[in-house]
Amino acid sequence: ETGVTQTPRHLVMGMTNKKSLKCEQHLGHNAMYWYKQSAKKPLELMFVYSLEERVENNSVPSRFSPECPNSSHLFLHLHTLQPEDSALYLCASSQVTSSGSRSYNEQFFGPGTRLTVL
Amino acid sequence: AQTVTQSQPEMSVQEAETVTLSCTYDTSESDYYLFWYKQPPSRQMILVIRQEAYKQQNATENRFSVNFQKAAKSFSLKISDSQLGDAAMYFCAYRGIQGAQKLVFGQGTRLTINP
């Protein structure tokens, strides 16, 4: 496997279900991100983990629960979702350098999980 | 807060022609990075080109180039000799220097290439 992988690629779930999205990066990066991509809306940043510590939670409802057990893996645990949560969920990773050191720190994206909540 | 605006929801161009996608942004920071990402129908978002705000020279990557106008806060993408494989959603994105390295994206422009 190379780059950033996500499983599953498609997920259909009821509002009472509990499911998890998985992301794995094979790039040796130290930061990982969850984005939500809804139709006709800009990508929305949900969570940022840097060095396995959550550094940003962008006002995401508590029915979304992220987990970063190590620098290569990122999960998004889902429970009691709403139909409006149906979207493409993208994972990304980057190498964050120390402050004062210039770097593009570009983010590499996975293929996404298409989530449908019934 | 920073915002990124792409005012063209859809664009189309004839194969082998040149097309320019527009992007404007708003920020109070003086130093930052700008990116263009491409999302083909397969959905994998890939980086097309990037620009550091402190560099006056416009970035170029093969057929892709940008017109970076810092004072106007404009960052357009020019695609020369358009190819069928260029068909995709194109997203302009902003990232500040400090903080959590978050990207702020525009709404995207869907580019169609006509054979």
XYZ file of C-alpha atoms in Angstrom, chain A:
118
model
C 0.000 0.000 0.000
C 1.183 3.490 -0.762
C 0.029 6.992 0.104
C -3.120 7.380 2.157
C -5.721 4.614 2.227
C -9.246 4.686 3.585
C -11.710 1.931 4.393
C -14.458 1.336 3.685
C -14.877 3.200 0.397
C -18.661 3.147 0.742
C -20.810 2.896 3.864
C -24.558 2.916 4.332
C -25.832 3.089 7.878
C -28.989 3.729 9.816
C -29.286 6.527 12.320
C -28.995 4.152 15.261
C -25.931 2.289 14.010
C -22.361 2.613 15.224
C -19.619 2.402 12.631
C -16.003 3.483 12.198
C -14.038 4.911 9.313
C -10.377 4.001 9.063
C -7.498 5.910 7.553
C -3.908 4.746 7.206
C -0.967 6.721 5.868
C 2.187 5.060 4.532
C 4.173 8.280 4.092
C 5.852 8.600 7.485
C 3.932 11.787 8.241
C 3.256 13.122 11.734
C -0.089 14.872 11.226
C -3.457 13.555 10.088
C -6.751 15.240 9.232
C -10.424 14.473 8.734
C -12.420 16.540 6.232
C -16.086 16.431 5.313
C -17.056 17.077 1.695
C -20.749 17.741 1.163
C -22.379 18.516 -2.155
C -22.002 22.146 -3.211
C -20.064 23.103 -0.081
C -16.336 23.674 0.438
C -14.378 20.954 2.159
C -14.778 21.380 5.893
C -11.960 20.535 8.252
C -13.219 18.394 11.120
C -10.205 17.312 13.153
C -6.436 17.668 13.136
C -4.028 15.375 14.924
C -0.391 16.381 15.174
C 2.037 13.957 16.789
C -0.996 11.889 17.834
C -2.458 14.775 19.796
C -5.701 16.424 18.719
C -4.844 20.031 17.984
C -8.055 21.127 16.362
C -11.706 20.228 16.706
C -13.645 22.398 14.326
C -16.954 22.537 16.249
C -17.868 19.042 15.183
C -20.902 17.391 16.849
C -20.091 14.783 19.450
C -21.668 12.038 17.346
C -18.329 12.124 15.492
C -15.479 10.838 17.634
C -11.919 10.732 16.276
C -9.162 8.446 17.468
C -5.477 8.511 16.575
C -3.736 5.519 18.185
C -0.435 6.179 16.390
C 0.982 8.448 13.726
C -0.043 6.099 10.905
C -3.666 5.465 11.789
C -6.703 7.645 12.219
C -10.257 6.572 12.941
C -13.577 8.367 12.884
C -16.143 6.678 15.091
C -19.739 7.371 14.137
C -22.861 6.951 16.253
C -26.454 8.167 16.030
C -25.786 10.101 12.857
C -28.319 12.215 11.003
C -29.190 12.097 7.287
C -27.457 15.478 6.830
C -24.202 13.774 7.821
C -24.234 11.942 4.505
C -21.115 13.097 2.679
C -17.683 12.107 1.427
C -15.245 11.896 4.335
C -11.659 12.531 3.360
C -8.566 11.748 5.360
C -5.256 13.509 4.766
C -1.762 13.480 6.194
C 1.229 15.802 6.158
C 4.650 16.217 7.675
C 4.568 19.151 10.071
C 7.933 20.741 10.670
C 8.960 22.729 13.721
C 8.014 26.379 13.963
C 10.471 28.684 12.319
C 11.240 26.104 9.680
C 9.608 26.839 6.354
C 7.963 23.985 4.544
C 4.921 23.569 2.353
C 3.767 20.707 4.604
C 1.423 19.770 1.812
C -1.390 17.436 2.626
C -1.844 14.139 0.850
C -5.398 12.876 0.626
C -6.982 9.458 0.689
C -9.738 8.417 -1.760
C -12.487 9.064 0.782
C -15.393 7.130 2.260
C -18.794 7.845 0.750
C -21.177 7.753 3.732
C -24.945 7.533 3.383
C -27.103 7.830 6.492
C -30.633 6.523 6.089
